[in-house]
Coordinates of C-alpha atoms in Angstrom, one line a residue:
Chain A
X1 CA 0.0 0.0 0.0
X2 CA 2.0 3.0 1.2
X3 CA 5.1 0.8 0.9
X4 CA 6.0 2.3 -2.4
X5 CA 5.6 5.9 -1.2
X6 CA 7.7 5.1 1.9
X7 CA 10.4 3.4 0.1
X8 CA 12.1 6.7 -0.9
X9 CA 12.7 7.7 2.7
X10 CA 12.7 4.4 4.4
X11 CA 13.8 1.7 1.9
X12 CA 10.7 -0.1 3.0
X13 CA 10.3 -2.2 -0.2
X14 CA 11.5 -5.7 -0.1
X15 CA 13.5 -5.8 -3.3
X16 CA 15.9 -3.0 -2.6
X17 CA 19.5 -3.7 -3.5
X18 CA 21.9 -4.3 -0.7
X19 CA 23.6 -0.9 -1.2
X20 CA 26.9 -2.5 -0.3
X21 CA 25.7 -2.7 3.2
X22 CA 27.8 -5.6 4.1
X23 CA 30.9 -3.9 2.8
X24 CA 30.1 -0.8 4.8
X25 CA 29.6 -2.8 7.9
X26 CA 32.7 -4.9 7.7
X27 CA 34.6 -1.7 6.9
X28 CA 33.4 0.0 10.0
X29 CA 34.0 -3.0 12.2
X30 CA 37.5 -3.2 10.8
X31 CA 38.2 0.4 11.3
X32 CA 37.1 0.1 15.0
X33 CA 39.3 -2.9 15.4
X34 CA 42.3 -1.4 13.8
X35 CA 42.0 1.7 16.0
X36 CA 41.9 -0.6 19.1
X37 CA 44.9 -2.5 17.8
X38 CA 46.8 0.8 17.3
X39 CA 46.0 1.8 20.9
X40 CA 47.2 -1.6 22.1
X41 CA 50.4 -1.2 20.2
X42 CA 50.9 2.3 21.7
X43 CA 50.2 0.9 25.1
X44 CA 52.8 -1.8 24.6
X45 CA 55.4 0.8 23.6
X46 CA 54.5 2.9 26.6
X47 CA 54.9 -0.1 28.9
X48 CA 58.2 -0.8 27.3
X49 CA 59.7 2.6 27.9
X50 CA 57.9 3.6 31.1
X51 CA 60.4 2.1 33.6
X52 CA 63.0 4.4 32.2
X53 CA 60.9 7.4 32.9
X54 CA 59.2 6.4 36.2
X55 CA 59.9 4.3 39.3
X56 CA 59.2 0.6 38.3
X57 CA 57.8 -0.3 41.7
X58 CA 55.2 2.4 41.3
X59 CA 54.4 1.3 37.8
X60 CA 53.9 -2.3 38.8
X61 CA 51.4 -1.3 41.5
X62 CA 49.6 0.9 39.0
X63 CA 49.4 -2.0 36.5
X64 CA 47.9 -4.2 39.1
X65 CA 45.2 -1.7 39.9
X66 CA 44.6 -1.0 36.2
X67 CA 44.0 -4.7 35.6
X68 CA 41.7 -4.8 38.7
X69 CA 39.6 -1.9 37.4
X70 CA 39.4 -3.5 33.9
X71 CA 38.3 -6.8 35.4
X72 CA 35.7 -4.9 37.4
X73 CA 34.6 -3.0 34.3
X74 CA 34.0 -6.3 32.5
X75 CA 31.2 -6.9 35.0
X76 CA 29.8 -3.4 35.3
X77 CA 30.3 -2.0 31.8
X78 CA 29.6 -5.1 29.8
X79 CA 27.6 -7.2 32.1
X80 CA 25.6 -4.3 33.5
X81 CA 26.1 -5.6 37.1
X82 CA 27.3 -3.2 39.8
X83 CA 29.2 -5.2 42.4
X84 CA 30.1 -3.3 45.5
X85 CA 32.2 -6.1 46.9
X86 CA 35.0 -6.7 44.4
X87 CA 37.6 -6.2 47.2
X88 CA 36.7 -9.7 48.3
X89 CA 38.1 -11.3 45.2
X90 CA 41.1 -8.9 44.9
X91 CA 41.9 -9.1 48.6
X92 CA 41.4 -12.7 49.2
X93 CA 43.5 -13.6 46.2
X94 CA 46.1 -11.3 47.6
X95 CA 46.1 -13.1 51.0
X96 CA 46.2 -16.6 49.4
X97 CA 49.0 -15.7 47.0
X98 CA 51.0 -14.1 49.8
X99 CA 50.5 -17.1 52.0
X100 CA 51.3 -19.6 49.2
X101 CA 54.5 -17.7 48.3
X102 CA 55.7 -17.2 51.9
X103 CA 54.5 -20.2 53.9
X104 CA 54.2 -22.9 51.2
X105 CA 57.2 -21.6 49.3
X106 CA 55.4 -21.7 45.9
X107 CA 57.0 -20.0 43.0
X108 CA 55.2 -16.7 42.1
X109 CA 53.2 -17.9 39.2
X110 CA 51.8 -20.8 41.2
X111 CA 51.1 -18.5 44.2
X112 CA 49.2 -16.1 41.9
X113 CA 47.4 -19.1 40.3
X114 CA 46.3 -20.2 43.8
X115 CA 44.9 -16.7 44.4
X116 CA 43.0 -16.7 41.1
X117 CA 41.5 -20.1 41.9
X118 CA 40.4 -18.8 45.3
X119 CA 38.8 -15.7 43.7
X120 CA 37.1 -17.9 41.1
X121 CA 35.6 -20.1 43.8
X122 CA 34.4 -17.1 45.8
X123 CA 33.0 -15.5 42.6
X124 CA 31.1 -18.7 41.8
X125 CA 29.6 -19.0 45.2
X126 CA 28.8 -15.3 45.8
X127 CA 27.8 -14.7 42.2
X128 CA 25.4 -17.5 42.2
X129 CA 23.6 -16.1 45.2
X130 CA 23.9 -12.4 44.2
X131 CA 22.5 -12.6 40.6
X132 CA 19.1 -13.6 42.0
X133 CA 18.7 -9.9 42.9
X134 CA 18.8 -6.9 40.6
X135 CA 20.2 -3.4 40.8
X136 CA 20.8 -1.9 44.2
X137 CA 19.9 -5.2 45.9
X138 CA 22.5 -7.0 43.9
X139 CA 25.1 -4.3 45.0
X140 CA 24.1 -4.7 48.6
X141 CA 24.3 -8.5 48.5
X142 CA 27.8 -8.4 47.0
X143 CA 28.8 -5.8 49.6
X144 CA 27.5 -8.0 52.4
X145 CA 29.5 -11.0 51.2
X146 CA 32.6 -8.8 50.8
X147 CA 32.2 -7.7 54.5
X148 CA 32.0 -11.3 55.5
X149 CA 35.3 -11.9 53.8
X150 CA 36.7 -8.8 55.5
X151 CA 35.8 -10.2 58.9
X152 CA 37.1 -13.6 58.0
X153 CA 40.4 -11.9 57.0
X154 CA 40.5 -10.0 60.3
X155 CA 39.9 -13.2 62.4
X156 CA 41.6 -16.0 60.5
X157 CA 45.0 -16.9 61.9
X158 CA 46.8 -17.2 58.5
X159 CA 46.1 -13.6 57.5
X160 CA 48.0 -12.0 60.3
X161 CA 45.1 -9.8 61.4
X162 CA 46.0 -6.2 61.6
X163 CA 49.6 -6.9 60.5
X164 CA 48.7 -8.7 57.3
X165 CA 51.2 -11.0 55.6
X166 CA 54.5 -9.1 55.4
X167 CA 57.7 -9.8 53.7
X168 CA 56.2 -11.9 50.9
X169 CA 59.2 -13.3 48.9
X170 CA 59.3 -12.4 45.2
X171 CA 61.1 -15.6 44.3
X172 CA 61.9 -16.9 40.9
X173 CA 59.4 -17.1 38.1
X174 CA 59.0 -20.7 36.9
X175 CA 61.9 -21.3 39.4
X176 CA 64.3 -19.7 36.9
X177 CA 63.8 -15.9 36.4
X178 CA 64.9 -13.9 39.5
X179 CA 62.2 -11.3 40.3
X180 CA 64.3 -9.5 42.8
X181 CA 65.6 -7.4 39.9
X182 CA 63.1 -4.6 39.6
X183 CA 63.4 -4.3 35.9
X184 CA 62.9 -8.0 35.2
X185 CA 59.9 -8.1 37.5
X186 CA 58.4 -5.0 35.9
X187 CA 58.5 -6.5 32.5
X188 CA 56.9 -9.7 33.8
X189 CA 54.1 -7.7 35.4
X190 CA 53.7 -5.6 32.2
X191 CA 53.3 -8.8 30.1
X192 CA 50.8 -10.3 32.5
X193 CA 48.9 -7.0 32.5
X194 CA 48.8 -6.8 28.7
X195 CA 47.7 -10.4 28.3
X196 CA 45.0 -9.8 31.0
X197 CA 43.7 -6.7 29.2
X198 CA 43.8 -8.5 25.8
X199 CA 41.8 -11.4 27.3
X200 CA 39.2 -8.9 28.6
X201 CA 39.1 -7.4 25.1
X202 CA 38.6 -10.8 23.6
X203 CA 35.8 -11.6 26.1
X204 CA 34.0 -8.4 25.2
X205 CA 34.4 -9.2 21.5
X206 CA 33.4 -12.9 21.6
X207 CA 30.1 -14.7 20.9
X208 CA 29.7 -14.7 24.7
X209 CA 30.3 -10.9 24.8
X210 CA 27.6 -10.4 22.2
X211 CA 25.0 -12.2 24.3
X212 CA 26.3 -10.3 27.4
X213 CA 25.7 -7.0 25.7
X214 CA 22.2 -8.1 24.6
X215 CA 21.3 -9.1 28.2
X216 CA 22.7 -5.8 29.5
X217 CA 20.7 -3.9 26.9
X218 CA 17.4 -5.7 27.3
X219 CA 17.2 -8.8 29.5
X220 CA 13.6 -9.9 29.0
X221 CA 14.1 -9.8 25.2
X222 CA 17.3 -11.9 25.5
X223 CA 15.4 -14.4 27.6
X224 CA 12.5 -14.4 25.0
X225 CA 15.1 -15.3 22.4
X226 CA 16.0 -18.4 24.4
X227 CA 19.1 -17.2 26.3
X228 CA 19.2 -18.2 30.0
X229 CA 20.3 -14.8 31.2
X230 CA 21.3 -16.0 34.7
X231 CA 23.9 -18.4 33.3
X232 CA 25.6 -15.6 31.4
X233 CA 25.6 -13.2 34.3
X234 CA 27.2 -15.9 36.5
X235 CA 29.8 -16.7 33.9
X236 CA 30.8 -13.0 33.6
X237 CA 30.8 -12.6 37.4
X238 CA 33.2 -15.5 37.8
X239 CA 35.4 -14.2 34.9
X240 CA 35.5 -10.8 36.5
X241 CA 36.3 -12.2 40.0
X242 CA 39.0 -14.5 38.6
X243 CA 40.8 -11.6 36.8
X244 CA 40.4 -9.5 39.9
X245 CA 42.1 -12.3 41.7
X246 CA 44.9 -12.2 39.2
X247 CA 45.4 -8.5 39.9
X248 CA 45.2 -9.1 43.7
X249 CA 47.6 -12.0 43.7
X250 CA 50.1 -10.1 41.5
X251 CA 49.8 -7.1 43.7
X252 CA 50.7 -9.2 46.8
X253 CA 53.9 -10.3 45.2
X254 CA 54.7 -6.8 43.9
X255 CA 54.3 -4.9 47.1
X256 CA 55.3 -8.0 49.1
X257 CA 52.3 -7.4 51.4
X258 CA 48.7 -8.6 51.8
X259 CA 46.7 -6.5 54.2
X260 CA 43.2 -5.7 55.4
X261 CA 43.2 -2.7 53.1
X262 CA 42.9 -5.1 50.1
X263 CA 39.7 -6.6 51.4
X264 CA 38.2 -3.5 53.0
X265 CA 35.0 -2.0 51.5
X266 CA 36.9 1.2 50.7
X267 CA 38.8 -0.9 48.1
X268 CA 35.5 -2.0 46.5
X269 CA 34.6 1.7 46.4
X270 CA 37.9 2.7 44.9
X271 CA 37.6 0.3 42.0
X272 CA 34.1 1.7 41.2
X273 CA 35.7 5.2 41.4
X274 CA 38.5 4.3 39.0
X275 CA 36.1 2.7 36.5
X276 CA 33.6 5.6 36.5
X277 CA 36.4 8.2 36.3
X278 CA 38.0 6.6 33.3
X279 CA 34.8 5.6 31.6
X280 CA 32.6 2.6 32.4
X281 CA 31.9 0.3 29.4
X282 CA 35.0 1.5 27.6
X283 CA 38.0 -0.8 27.1
X284 CA 40.7 1.7 28.0
X285 CA 38.8 3.9 30.5
X286 CA 39.3 1.8 33.7
X287 CA 43.1 1.8 33.2
X288 CA 43.1 5.6 32.8
X289 CA 41.0 5.9 35.9
X290 CA 43.3 3.6 37.9
X291 CA 46.4 5.5 36.7
X292 CA 44.9 8.8 37.9
X293 CA 43.8 7.5 41.3
X294 CA 47.0 5.6 42.0
X295 CA 49.1 8.6 40.8
X296 CA 47.2 10.9 43.1
X297 CA 47.6 8.6 46.0
X298 CA 51.3 8.3 45.4
X299 CA 52.2 11.9 44.7
X300 CA 49.8 13.4 47.1
X301 CA 50.7 11.0 49.9
X302 CA 52.3 13.9 51.8
X303 CA 48.8 15.4 52.2
X304 CA 47.9 12.5 54.5
X305 CA 44.2 12.2 55.0
X306 CA 43.6 15.0 52.5
X307 CA 44.2 12.5 49.7
X308 CA 40.7 11.3 50.2
X309 CA 39.3 14.8 50.0
X310 CA 41.3 15.4 46.8
X311 CA 39.9 12.2 45.3
X312 CA 36.5 13.3 46.3
X313 CA 36.9 16.6 44.5
X314 CA 38.3 14.9 41.4
X315 CA 35.3 12.5 41.4
X316 CA 32.7 15.3 41.8
X317 CA 34.3 17.4 39.0
X318 CA 34.5 14.3 36.8
X319 CA 30.8 13.5 37.4
X320 CA 29.8 17.1 36.8
X321 CA 32.0 17.7 33.7
X322 CA 32.0 14.4 32.0
X323 CA 29.6 11.8 33.2
X324 CA 30.8 9.2 30.7
X325 CA 34.2 9.3 32.2
X326 CA 37.4 10.6 30.5
X327 CA 37.7 7.9 27.9
X328 CA 33.9 7.9 27.5
X329 CA 34.0 11.5 26.5
X330 CA 36.9 11.1 24.1
X331 CA 35.0 8.1 22.6
X332 CA 32.0 10.3 22.1
X333 CA 34.0 13.0 20.4
X334 CA 35.6 10.5 18.0
X335 CA 32.2 8.7 17.6
X336 CA 34.1 5.5 18.0
X337 CA 34.0 2.9 20.8
X338 CA 37.2 3.0 22.8
Chain B
X1 CA -8.3 -32.9 15.1
X2 CA -6.4 -32.8 18.4
X3 CA -2.9 -32.5 16.9
X4 CA -4.2 -29.6 14.8
X5 CA -3.9 -27.5 17.9
X6 CA -0.5 -26.0 18.5
X7 CA -1.1 -24.2 21.8
X8 CA -3.9 -24.6 24.2
X9 CA -4.7 -23.3 27.6
X10 CA -7.3 -24.7 29.9
X11 CA -8.7 -23.1 33.0
X12 CA -5.9 -20.5 32.9
X13 CA -6.2 -18.2 36.0
X14 CA -4.0 -15.5 37.4
X15 CA -4.8 -13.8 40.7
X16 CA -2.9 -10.7 42.0
X17 CA -3.6 -10.3 45.7
X18 CA -7.3 -10.7 45.5
X19 CA -7.7 -9.4 42.0
X20 CA -8.4 -11.9 39.4
X21 CA -6.9 -10.7 36.1
X22 CA -7.4 -13.8 34.1
X23 CA -10.3 -16.1 35.1
X24 CA -10.4 -19.6 33.8
X25 CA -9.5 -18.9 30.2
X26 CA -9.7 -21.7 27.7
X27 CA -7.9 -21.1 24.5
X28 CA -7.0 -23.3 21.5
X29 CA -4.8 -21.9 18.8
X30 CA -5.0 -23.8 15.6
X31 CA -1.8 -24.6 13.7
X32 CA -1.1 -22.3 10.8
X33 CA -3.7 -19.7 11.8
X34 CA -3.5 -16.1 12.8
X35 CA -5.2 -15.9 16.1
X36 CA -6.0 -12.5 17.7
X37 CA -6.8 -11.8 21.3
X38 CA -8.8 -8.7 21.7
X39 CA -10.8 -7.0 24.4
X40 CA -11.4 -3.6 26.1
X41 CA -8.8 -2.1 28.4
X42 CA -8.2 -4.2 31.5
X43 CA -9.7 -7.3 30.0
X44 CA -6.6 -9.3 30.9
X45 CA -5.1 -9.7 27.4
X46 CA -1.5 -8.8 28.3
X47 CA -1.7 -10.8 31.5
X48 CA -3.0 -13.8 29.5
X49 CA -0.2 -13.2 27.0
X50 CA 2.5 -13.2 29.7
X51 CA 1.1 -16.4 31.1
X52 CA 1.3 -18.1 27.8
X53 CA 4.9 -17.0 27.3
X54 CA 5.7 -18.0 30.9
X55 CA 6.8 -14.5 31.9
X56 CA 4.1 -14.9 34.6
X57 CA 3.2 -18.0 36.4
X58 CA -0.4 -19.0 36.4
X59 CA -2.2 -19.5 39.7
X60 CA -4.2 -22.3 38.2
X61 CA -4.6 -24.0 34.8
X62 CA -2.4 -25.7 32.3
X63 CA -0.8 -24.7 29.1
X64 CA 0.0 -27.2 26.4
X65 CA 2.3 -26.6 23.5
X66 CA 2.5 -29.3 20.7
X67 CA 1.0 -31.8 23.1
X68 CA 3.6 -31.0 25.8
X69 CA 2.7 -29.5 29.2
X70 CA 4.7 -26.3 29.5
X71 CA 3.0 -24.9 32.5
X72 CA 6.1 -25.2 34.7
X73 CA 8.7 -24.3 32.1
X74 CA 11.0 -21.3 32.2
X75 CA 10.6 -18.5 29.5
X76 CA 14.1 -19.2 28.0
X77 CA 13.2 -22.9 27.7
X78 CA 9.9 -22.4 25.9
X79 CA 11.7 -20.1 23.5
X80 CA 14.0 -23.0 22.7
X81 CA 10.9 -25.1 21.9
X82 CA 10.0 -22.6 19.1
X83 CA 7.5 -20.3 20.9
X84 CA 8.9 -16.8 20.5
X85 CA 7.2 -13.6 21.8
X86 CA 7.5 -9.9 21.1
X87 CA 6.9 -7.1 23.6
X88 CA 4.5 -4.3 23.8
X89 CA 7.3 -1.8 24.3
X90 CA 9.5 -2.3 21.3
X91 CA 12.2 -4.8 22.3
X92 CA 15.4 -4.2 20.5
X93 CA 19.0 -4.1 21.9
X94 CA 19.6 -0.4 21.6
X95 CA 23.4 -0.3 21.8
X96 CA 23.8 -3.0 19.1
X97 CA 23.6 -2.5 15.4
X98 CA 20.6 -3.7 13.4
X99 CA 22.6 -6.5 12.0
X100 CA 23.9 -7.5 15.5
X101 CA 20.3 -7.5 16.8
X102 CA 19.3 -10.1 14.2
X103 CA 22.5 -12.0 14.5
X104 CA 22.1 -12.4 18.3
X105 CA 19.0 -14.5 17.6
X106 CA 20.8 -16.5 14.8
X107 CA 23.7 -17.1 17.2
X108 CA 21.8 -19.2 19.6
X109 CA 21.7 -22.4 17.6
X110 CA 25.4 -22.4 17.2
X111 CA 25.8 -23.4 20.9
X112 CA 29.0 -21.5 21.3
X113 CA 27.5 -18.5 23.2
X114 CA 29.6 -19.2 26.2
X115 CA 32.8 -19.2 24.1
X116 CA 34.4 -16.1 25.7
X117 CA 37.8 -17.0 24.3
X118 CA 36.7 -17.1 20.7
X119 CA 36.7 -14.0 18.4
X120 CA 33.3 -12.7 17.4
X121 CA 34.5 -12.7 13.8
X122 CA 33.4 -16.4 13.9
X123 CA 29.9 -14.9 13.9
X124 CA 30.5 -13.3 10.5
X125 CA 29.3 -16.6 8.9
X126 CA 25.8 -15.6 10.1
X127 CA 26.0 -12.2 8.4
X128 CA 24.5 -13.4 5.2
X129 CA 21.3 -14.8 6.8
X130 CA 21.1 -11.8 9.0
X131 CA 21.4 -9.6 6.0
X132 CA 18.5 -11.4 4.2
X133 CA 16.3 -11.0 7.3
X134 CA 17.0 -7.3 7.6
X135 CA 16.3 -6.9 3.9
X136 CA 13.0 -8.8 4.3
X137 CA 11.7 -6.3 6.8
X138 CA 12.9 -3.4 4.7
X139 CA 15.6 -2.1 7.0
X140 CA 18.6 -2.7 4.7
X141 CA 19.6 0.9 4.6
X142 CA 19.9 0.9 8.4
X143 CA 21.8 -2.4 8.8
X144 CA 24.7 -0.6 10.2
X145 CA 22.8 1.9 12.5
X146 CA 22.4 1.4 16.2
X147 CA 19.0 -0.1 16.9
X148 CA 18.3 2.6 19.5
X149 CA 18.5 5.3 16.8
X150 CA 15.7 3.8 14.7
X151 CA 12.2 5.3 14.5
X152 CA 9.5 3.5 16.5
X153 CA 8.0 1.7 13.5
X154 CA 11.4 0.5 12.3
X155 CA 12.2 -0.8 15.8
X156 CA 9.1 -3.0 15.5
X157 CA 10.2 -4.2 12.1
X158 CA 13.6 -5.0 13.5
X159 CA 12.0 -6.9 16.4
X160 CA 10.0 -9.0 13.9
X161 CA 13.2 -9.7 11.9
X162 CA 14.9 -10.8 15.2
X163 CA 12.0 -13.0 16.1
X164 CA 11.9 -14.5 12.6
X165 CA 15.6 -15.3 12.8
X166 CA 14.7 -18.1 15.3
X167 CA 12.2 -19.5 12.7
X168 CA 9.6 -19.8 15.4
X169 CA 6.8 -22.3 15.0
X170 CA 4.5 -20.0 17.0
X171 CA 5.0 -16.3 17.1
X172 CA 3.3 -14.3 19.9
X173 CA 3.0 -10.6 19.1
X174 CA 2.0 -8.3 21.9
X175 CA 0.3 -5.3 20.4
X176 CA 2.5 -5.1 17.3
X177 CA 0.8 -1.9 16.2
X178 CA 0.8 0.0 19.4
X179 CA 1.8 3.6 19.0
X180 CA 2.5 3.2 15.3
X181 CA 1.9 5.7 12.6
X182 CA -0.6 4.7 9.9
X183 CA 2.0 4.1 7.2
X184 CA 3.9 1.8 9.6
X185 CA 0.7 -0.1 10.5
X186 CA 0.2 -1.0 6.8
X187 CA 3.8 -2.0 6.4
X188 CA 3.8 -4.2 9.6
X189 CA 0.4 -5.7 8.7
X190 CA 1.8 -6.9 5.3
X191 CA 4.9 -8.1 7.0
X192 CA 2.9 -10.2 9.5
X193 CA 0.8 -11.6 6.8
X194 CA 3.8 -12.6 4.8
X195 CA 5.7 -14.2 7.7
X196 CA 2.7 -16.0 8.9
X197 CA 3.0 -18.5 6.1
X198 CA 4.2 -21.8 7.5
X199 CA 3.8 -20.7 11.0
X200 CA 1.2 -19.8 13.6
X201 CA 0.7 -16.3 15.0
X202 CA -1.1 -15.4 18.2
X203 CA -1.4 -11.6 18.7
X204 CA -2.9 -9.2 21.2
X205 CA -4.0 -6.2 19.3
X206 CA -6.1 -3.0 19.8
X207 CA -6.4 -1.9 16.3
X208 CA -9.6 -3.6 15.1
X209 CA -9.1 -2.9 11.4
X210 CA -5.8 -4.8 11.6
X211 CA -7.4 -7.6 13.5
X212 CA -10.2 -7.8 10.9
X213 CA -7.9 -8.0 7.9
X214 CA -5.3 -10.3 9.4
X215 CA -6.9 -12.8 11.7
X216 CA -8.6 -16.1 11.1
X217 CA -9.8 -16.5 14.6
X218 CA -10.6 -13.9 17.2
X219 CA -11.0 -14.5 20.9
X220 CA -12.6 -11.6 22.8
X221 CA -11.7 -11.2 26.4
X222 CA -13.5 -9.1 29.0
X223 CA -12.9 -9.0 32.7
X224 CA -10.5 -11.9 32.5
X225 CA -12.9 -14.2 30.8
X226 CA -13.5 -15.4 27.2
X227 CA -16.6 -13.5 25.9
X228 CA -16.7 -14.8 22.4
X229 CA -14.7 -16.6 19.8
X230 CA -14.9 -16.9 16.0
X231 CA -14.0 -15.1 12.9
X232 CA -14.4 -11.3 12.6
X233 CA -17.9 -11.4 11.1
X234 CA -19.2 -13.6 13.9
X235 CA -17.5 -11.8 16.7
X236 CA -18.3 -8.3 15.5
X237 CA -22.0 -9.1 15.5
X238 CA -22.0 -10.7 18.9
X239 CA -24.2 -8.5 21.2
X240 CA -22.0 -9.3 24.2
X241 CA -18.9 -8.0 22.4
X242 CA -20.7 -4.8 21.4
X243 CA -21.7 -4.3 24.9
X244 CA -18.3 -4.9 26.3
X245 CA -16.7 -2.5 23.8
X246 CA -19.2 0.4 23.7
X247 CA -21.5 -0.4 26.5
X248 CA -24.5 -0.6 24.1
X249 CA -27.6 -2.6 24.9
X250 CA -29.0 -3.8 21.6

């Protein structure tokens, strides 16, 4: 009927030629991907030269938090789930890795692996219970579980209570590579970081990532198409917890300390802050956010308690000026996902 | 005759805290037909619809699909049996492209949707089929646009393309014409007629002219109960239907 009339504006007829649409699409996707690959290459170069410009120890700590924030963003930005208890996975992995390296005498890679397995187990248990609730209730349930972990860490004998586990040995990677050399250790951390980020990138751009995005966008519709949304939510929860565990375990070996700070709720808040500041739902945002927060903590340390105030001011300004986060705003300017 | 019925409900009842929204509805949807569920506001159409698609759990009654009792099944599971619904508020994935929206439906049968380690370029093999479906609903120009940026009518068309991607045996459309401009109504009407070949359609619809042109069978609901059933000519002359709609006493 009005099909013909509409077709000029809407292309509503059914025999319209493809207009090279497939070519356009693959072209756009390819351009997006090549931009990302260029940024990853730039990042690799930056990681390569950074220890000559800055203190390697500081950089290693920064990379651990950047990985933590990126792992958290996988859940928040791509799974649409706001966990307010990610310190549990980061912190508990930190304790287990520290204990494994110090008491069991495991080599660093096995110690970190033990931390990751712990975080994955916790993620599976807490995630399975938390995903039964939505929105703010989900956040509260994850916070409650994280607080349980905090009190466990405070009371359990192996965590050292208020003292934490100090003097964690760095040891030899695979029993061969001596990590007491700061530069060697830095490059090991940089490689693990880059692989972690690339894995997150792959998860986002996988068949699984597609379904995840669909569920985040419109959960009832995804269910009506036959996807069991809860299974996907749990899977991304466990992945995020495991990668947070990788960051936490590595951090314990880097700073040679696992302490209550790592499992405290303020840590859960900090990772939310990093992610929102850098840009939630962007690939590179969380690491930018982590870099800003960790740099502030490091260089403003002389301000003492005022660091928190400075962080608060930065956060308020960020929320007022660019709600999508720093990378989110840049991404909007460029009209390209970053 | 019995296996001619694809979906049936018997004694379907839903109570919300003392209010009975659907009250002992019996419904039989014949295979291959376009079946419409109509009724005045508050008649329980949408509740009934949500019961049939398992988005609500019935208080009483049973639902049978292809001879199988699905009363206790979960929504994602009945979708896997070939019973796919649409939503009153257009249901697209706004931050995904038109092609990706359709492809997400095609992706399910590949059974690799948990493969987080695999590149999504493996999904490119579905692009051809997705492309054809997008073309079939007249959205080819927008294949690369984000679904959230489409006009209302086009979102509905995209939703139908996504539903069709699953090749459903039974399509349940919840007010496909709601809030649509006249041009779009014509386009979607033709689309529904075209896609209803080789499958069954059950729809809830307010637009009576659409119902009259499209449907083979009409069930009229009022106050949670079935008031009348039959083709348009029969139903439209039924005095009880007239009364329910316009309050007239013939």
